[in-house]
C-alpha angles and dihedrals in degrees: 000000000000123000113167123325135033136189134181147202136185138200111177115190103204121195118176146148120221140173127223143199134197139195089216124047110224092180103162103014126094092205144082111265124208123255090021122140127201141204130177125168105165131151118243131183112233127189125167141123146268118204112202105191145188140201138184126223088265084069080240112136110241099167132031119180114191118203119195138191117185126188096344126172121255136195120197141168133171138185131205134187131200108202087171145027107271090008128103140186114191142165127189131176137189125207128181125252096179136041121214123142136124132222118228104187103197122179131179116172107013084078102151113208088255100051092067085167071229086274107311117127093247137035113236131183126176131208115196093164086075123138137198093230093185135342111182132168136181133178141170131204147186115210126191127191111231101174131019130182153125092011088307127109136181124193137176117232132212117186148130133228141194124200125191132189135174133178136189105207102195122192116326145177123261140170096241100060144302113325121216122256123230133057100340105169141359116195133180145182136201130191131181121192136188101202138190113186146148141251137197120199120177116177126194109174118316095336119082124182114205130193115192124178118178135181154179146189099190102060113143131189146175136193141185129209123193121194099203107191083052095048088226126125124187121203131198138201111199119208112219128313140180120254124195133191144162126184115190110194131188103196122180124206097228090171149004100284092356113100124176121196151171128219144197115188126163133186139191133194116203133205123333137178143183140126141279133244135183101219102200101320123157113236102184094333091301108108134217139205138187093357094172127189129179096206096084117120150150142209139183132261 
């Protein structure tokens, strides 16, 4: 049940398995070799959470949404370049195949005199026709190794990413009353992210073993929620934020050129804050434009 402010935070696991081909073999070196061209298309599972939340002007918390997405199919692909030795350009990019999540509405203070939560201390509704309409993600990168011996390698990154999620709650069961069937709400969030991070490669043989941790202070993000029975949309335009992330990978040479690999990455998004506007949204027939409010914000699970 949404009142005045949101905020949102996401934090994706990714597991997945790809295969890669390159124009130049680097069999037995850890390091980026010039004039080598890349290619990776793969499939991953990714399961993770969204948190939509609301405060009042007290600071107090008075909703809390919780969008989830478990064990969903992901495509993914990525290219890199070595122009020079010890120096890569790269771009990758994710897309869903499958669509799983779940909506928990909880509220805690926006409680109307006709919504009585039939005597519980919350109000609470649940949406398990939820969908995970899009998650998308891109990001290029530029990687320089900074220290090579003995098989192993360790490179600085620079890089910047954008993320993108969207999810369609329909019905719905709650402890205040019937809920109406159909579309009820559509929310989003967007993050852009300027990144510097670190990677690790050791090769023995065919097989390589990579650790990569990226971060950032200056993420920024913004969502919209549209309640759709109600014709009122909220959007919201996040301050900075950190972003983490790590990836681990285990990749086999299985031929000159041919790699196959599996791979683990996480990432976190922290706090964020920002405020709220109604861009142009009927509420019963009276509209409303640039409603603003500071007290928006976000954590992580």
């Amino acid at each position: 049940m949404r009142k005045s402010i949101i905020a949102a935070i996401v934090a994706p696991v990714i597991l997945s398995g790809s295969a890669g081909f390159a124009a130049e073999a680097s069999k037995g070196t850890s390091t980026f070799r010039s004039g080598a061209i890349s290619f990776d298309i793969g499939l991953g599972v990714v399961s993770g959470e969204a948190n939509e939340y609301v405060f009042d002007e007290d600071g107090d918390k008075a909703s809390q949404l919780i969008w989830k997405y478990d064990n969903n199919m992901m495509l993914k692909g990525g290219v890199e370049w070595t122009p020079l030795h010890g120096l890569a350009l790269g771009a990758r990019g994710s897309i869903n195949v499958t669509d799983n999540a779940t909506l928990d509405d909880w509220d805690w203070i926006y409680v109307l005199a006709d919504d009585n939560c039939n005597n519980y201390t919350l109000c609470h509704s649940h949406h398990d026709a939820t969908y995970l309409d899009r998650k998308t993600s891109a990001d290029v990168y530029l990687a320089k190794t900074l220290l090579e011996r003995n098989g192993y390698a360790f490179a600085g990154l620079v890089g910047y990413k954008w993320d993108y999620s969207k999810w369609k709650a329909f019905g719905g069961i709650s402890n205040y009353g019937d809920l109406p069937n159909g579309l009820g709400i559509t929310y989003s969030q967007t993050w852009d992210t300027p990144y510097l991070g670190v990677q690790l490669q050791h090769v023995v043989g065919p097989w390589s073993f990579m650790g990569r941790a990226i971060g950032s202070w200056a993420a920024s993000g913004k969502a919209d929620d549209t309640h759709h029975h109600r014709d009122l949309q909220f959007v919201d335009e996040f301050d900075s934020t950190r972003m983490l992330g790590a990836t681990a990978q285990v990749a086999y040479q299985a031929a000159i050129g041919a790699i196959v690999s599996f791979q683990y990455d996480f990432q976190k998004y922290g706090r964020a804050v920002g405020p709220t506007n109604i861009p142009l949204a009927s509420m019963g027939g009276n509209f409303v434009s640039g409603i603003s409010e500071p007290e928006a914000g976000a954590d992580n699970i």
